[in-house]
Amino acid sequence: MNDFVGTGTLVRLALRRDRLLIPIWIVVFVISAAGSVKASIDLYSDQNALVEAARTSNASPALVSLYGRIFDESSLGEVSLFKLTAFGALLVGLLAGILVVRHTRTEEESGRLELLSAGVLGRYAALTAALIVSAGTVIVLGLVTALALMGSGLDTKGSFAFGLMWAGAGLAFAGVGAVTAQVTESARAANGLTAVVLGVAYVLRAIGDSSADGSTQWVSWLSPIGWSQQVRAYAGDRIVVLLIPLVFLVVLIAAATALIRRRDLGAGLVPPCPGPPQAAASLRSPLALAWRLHRGSFYAWGFAFLLLGLLVGNIASNVDGFVTSDSAKEMVQKLGGVEGITDAFLATEMGVMGLLASAFGIQAALRLRSEETALRAEPLLATGVTRARWLGSHVLMALLGTGALILVAGLGSGISSGASLGNMGRQVPRMLGAAAVQLPAIWLVTALVVILFGFAPKLVTGGWVLYGVFLLIGQFGEIFNLPQWMINLSPYGHTPRLPGGDFSVTPVLWLTAIAAALTVAGFATFRRRDIG
Amino acid sequence: MTSAIVVSGLHKSYGSTHALDGLDLEVATGEVHGFLGPNGAGKSTTIRVLLGLLRGDAGDVSLLGGDPWHDAATLHRRLAYVPGDVNLWPNLTGGEVIDLLGRLRGGLDEKKRDDLLRRFDLDPTKKGRTYSKGNRQKVALVAALASNVELLILDEPTSGLDPLMEEVFRQVIEEDKREDRTVLLSSHILSEVEALCDRVSIIRRGKVVETGTLSDLRHLTRTSIHAELAGSPNGLAQLPGIHGLDVEGNRVRCEVDTAQLDAVMRQLSASGIKSLVAQPPTLEELFLRHYEDDVPAEAEAAVR
Ligand SMILES: Nc1ncnc2c1ncn2[C@@H]1O[C@H](COP(=O)(O)OP(=O)(O)OP(=O)(O)O)[C@@H](O)[C@H]1O
Ligand SMILES: [Mg+2]
């Protein structure tokens, strides 16, 4: 029992530290869910319109791979919430994983846990406390969501199925966070690894959902996000499916505790090995150092983007397999035939890649601030390195890194869609163009972090908040009937939809110019401010 | 004589904290200058302003004849800095950090680097995250000391070093001193300051309160006196510079400001001295006097 001494204290400490963060997250989720239902009730006044919308969605490979299938095309609950089923489960999973890492590895890395361990703290106290906080958060989140959905007029059983399937995804990824926090040595790496698992889970369910003939549907069952979808809230309410994430959580907790028994405090699972006693001749500039610091994460992201690109291109070539029913065929004709619908799919997926690549850009630019607060910028700036060169080294990594990532994704999707459609020579340059056109918006969002870093360094994580706001505007702006000026705030909304759509150069130039201006302003303000 | 560092009337606030409050500091070229003061007095802040990392709110700062805010990068090629808190990149080895910092400064002396690694007994193949506190400190020390620069700015460079390594540090600085290098050494270790420094400045709440050679400073403190006199002492209480006077018949105990020693001795010998013990101030007393004066003010601040 001694292994758990102090858990209660740590839980209280964690809740105190997160007393704002957790409620805010919960409120955001609840409002998104209830708001979607409210908007749909207004939108689909008669049942026919609802069924028509659901059919359209199920016939669109872009929407199916992005959000999943609608199992019951006549269910108001499901149709109004299907965009938040898999996608919401992904975000709840992210929250749960981050919470666990935040109260285990982050604490351990900063040495605060060592301070605590010197007092009376059991071996498993930190992990147990983090799991209690994380699991508690997602369960409360699920229950409050269920109540809010009932309040919006949906049936009780379906509402609980929906809230609990979100919680189920959270529990599964709390377990993932528990394990990644043990195997890596830094919180950054642990969160990165959790994000990779989340990404893989999302892609697996996309493969399962996109299976036109049903032959690869089973792949969904390999994914914790797939489990949440298979609860089929408002379309069967199979709550027993949630036993799978529960068992998954128990198994991962067992794995994490086994790992704790085998390692020392502060260490990861992989023992550190000695490195070179001297620096390579190339390690002689801030840029070389920045590359050294970013390259690990860049390679991992690059690999993921290549796979995603290949996958998306491959799904695109099966698009006509979706078109089975007569009404769907009719719709496809309206949308511009098979080529039109394939392009629409590719354009949507490219937009998603742009969003993902922006996350890399934000994270890479935020490295500036973490280097500064960890006092690692100071010794560099006390050498012959000017502030502009140091800042420039990381900004360049962020800008070129996002550029390389999106082009890799474009290349991958061009090759695989071209190979299966038999027109590689046309498809590769088209997809590279579709990728390149995402860059101005990506750079603009990255540049927002740069100017925050120069102008208000303490608020630099606000970059994620802005990103989240842009995401929400893009996802829900139209459903919620936001005024046009608000929708226009998101840079992603101005990106031309390629391939297939109209290309107009004006928005691209504007986005690029704003990104450049923000970056320059970031440099100018950084040169005038105090370090530290 | 030229000055490597001249600071006058420097002010710096962090929000409502007035960290530097009209600081004056002068470090002559070629000297080892001790920079002392209680925690939070403003030593690190001063050093950061000298490095152009912070911008002073008011006052003049000159470093190696230039302006550290405007010419930061050029001036930095002529100096090396050891920060008070050393953090290394988790996945770079100590050797890589030493080389990188040296190259960014404009090159380092390979021979000196290897020699220092040996003397500090530092393994350069370990990754940053696996070094102990003392070894992280050594990485920063070797990186700074292995370069042939004019000026070394060291912020508590021996914090975390074991006594053996502290001794190595002293020897290295002694050697640098012979090469006419200028050193600004912030430290809490009095024996280190006594052994190395030509002059010291004591900073308290953002102001330099004393500056000079150690013997100058000794002069400013009190000598304690025990005397047995032939007759009863008189007139002592009226003398300036006398503290804690305690008279028991013909016996006298007191503390005397060293500057007033002569007057007090005259007064004592007027009554005839039978025996006398005079104790010069120790270095600890010298500094503690300056440090302790802070206590009431700090405590007050804490209450508020
Ligand atoms: N970044 C900061 N923000 C706010 N206040 C600060 C900051 N850095 C230092 N201070 C305050 O400025 C004052 C001077 O701090 P400084 O670090 O210069 O002291 P120091 O003499 O180096 O102390 P020590 O001996 O503990 O290293 C302190 O009151 C400190 O709390
Ligand atoms: Mg300090």
mmCIF file with all atom_site columns, C-alpha atoms and ligand atoms in Angstrom, chain B residues 43-44 155-156, ligand 2:
data_model
loop_
_atom_site.group_PDB
_atom_site.id
_atom_site.type_symbol
_atom_site.label_atom_id
_atom_site.label_alt_id
_atom_site.label_comp_id
_atom_site.label_asym_id
_atom_site.label_entity_id
_atom_site.label_seq_id
_atom_site.pdbx_PDB_ins_code
_atom_site.Cartn_x
_atom_site.Cartn_y
_atom_site.Cartn_z
_atom_site.occupancy
_atom_site.B_iso_or_equiv
_atom_site.pdbx_formal_charge
_atom_site.auth_seq_id
_atom_site.auth_comp_id
_atom_site.auth_asym_id
_atom_site.auth_atom_id
_atom_site.pdbx_PDB_model_num
ATOM   1 C  CA . LYS B 1 43  ? 24.337 40.826 -9.164  1.00 0.00 ? 43  LYS B CA 1
ATOM   2 C  CA . SER B 1 44  ? 22.910 38.673 -11.911 1.00 0.00 ? 44  SER B CA 1
ATOM   3 C  CA . ASP B 1 155 ? 28.228 34.526 -12.189 1.00 0.00 ? 155 ASP B CA 1
ATOM   4 C  CA . GLU B 1 156 ? 28.756 32.255 -9.192  1.00 0.00 ? 156 GLU B CA 1
HETATM 5 MG MG . MG  C 2 .   ? 22.420 35.662 -9.178  1.00 0.00 ? 2   MG  C MG 1
#
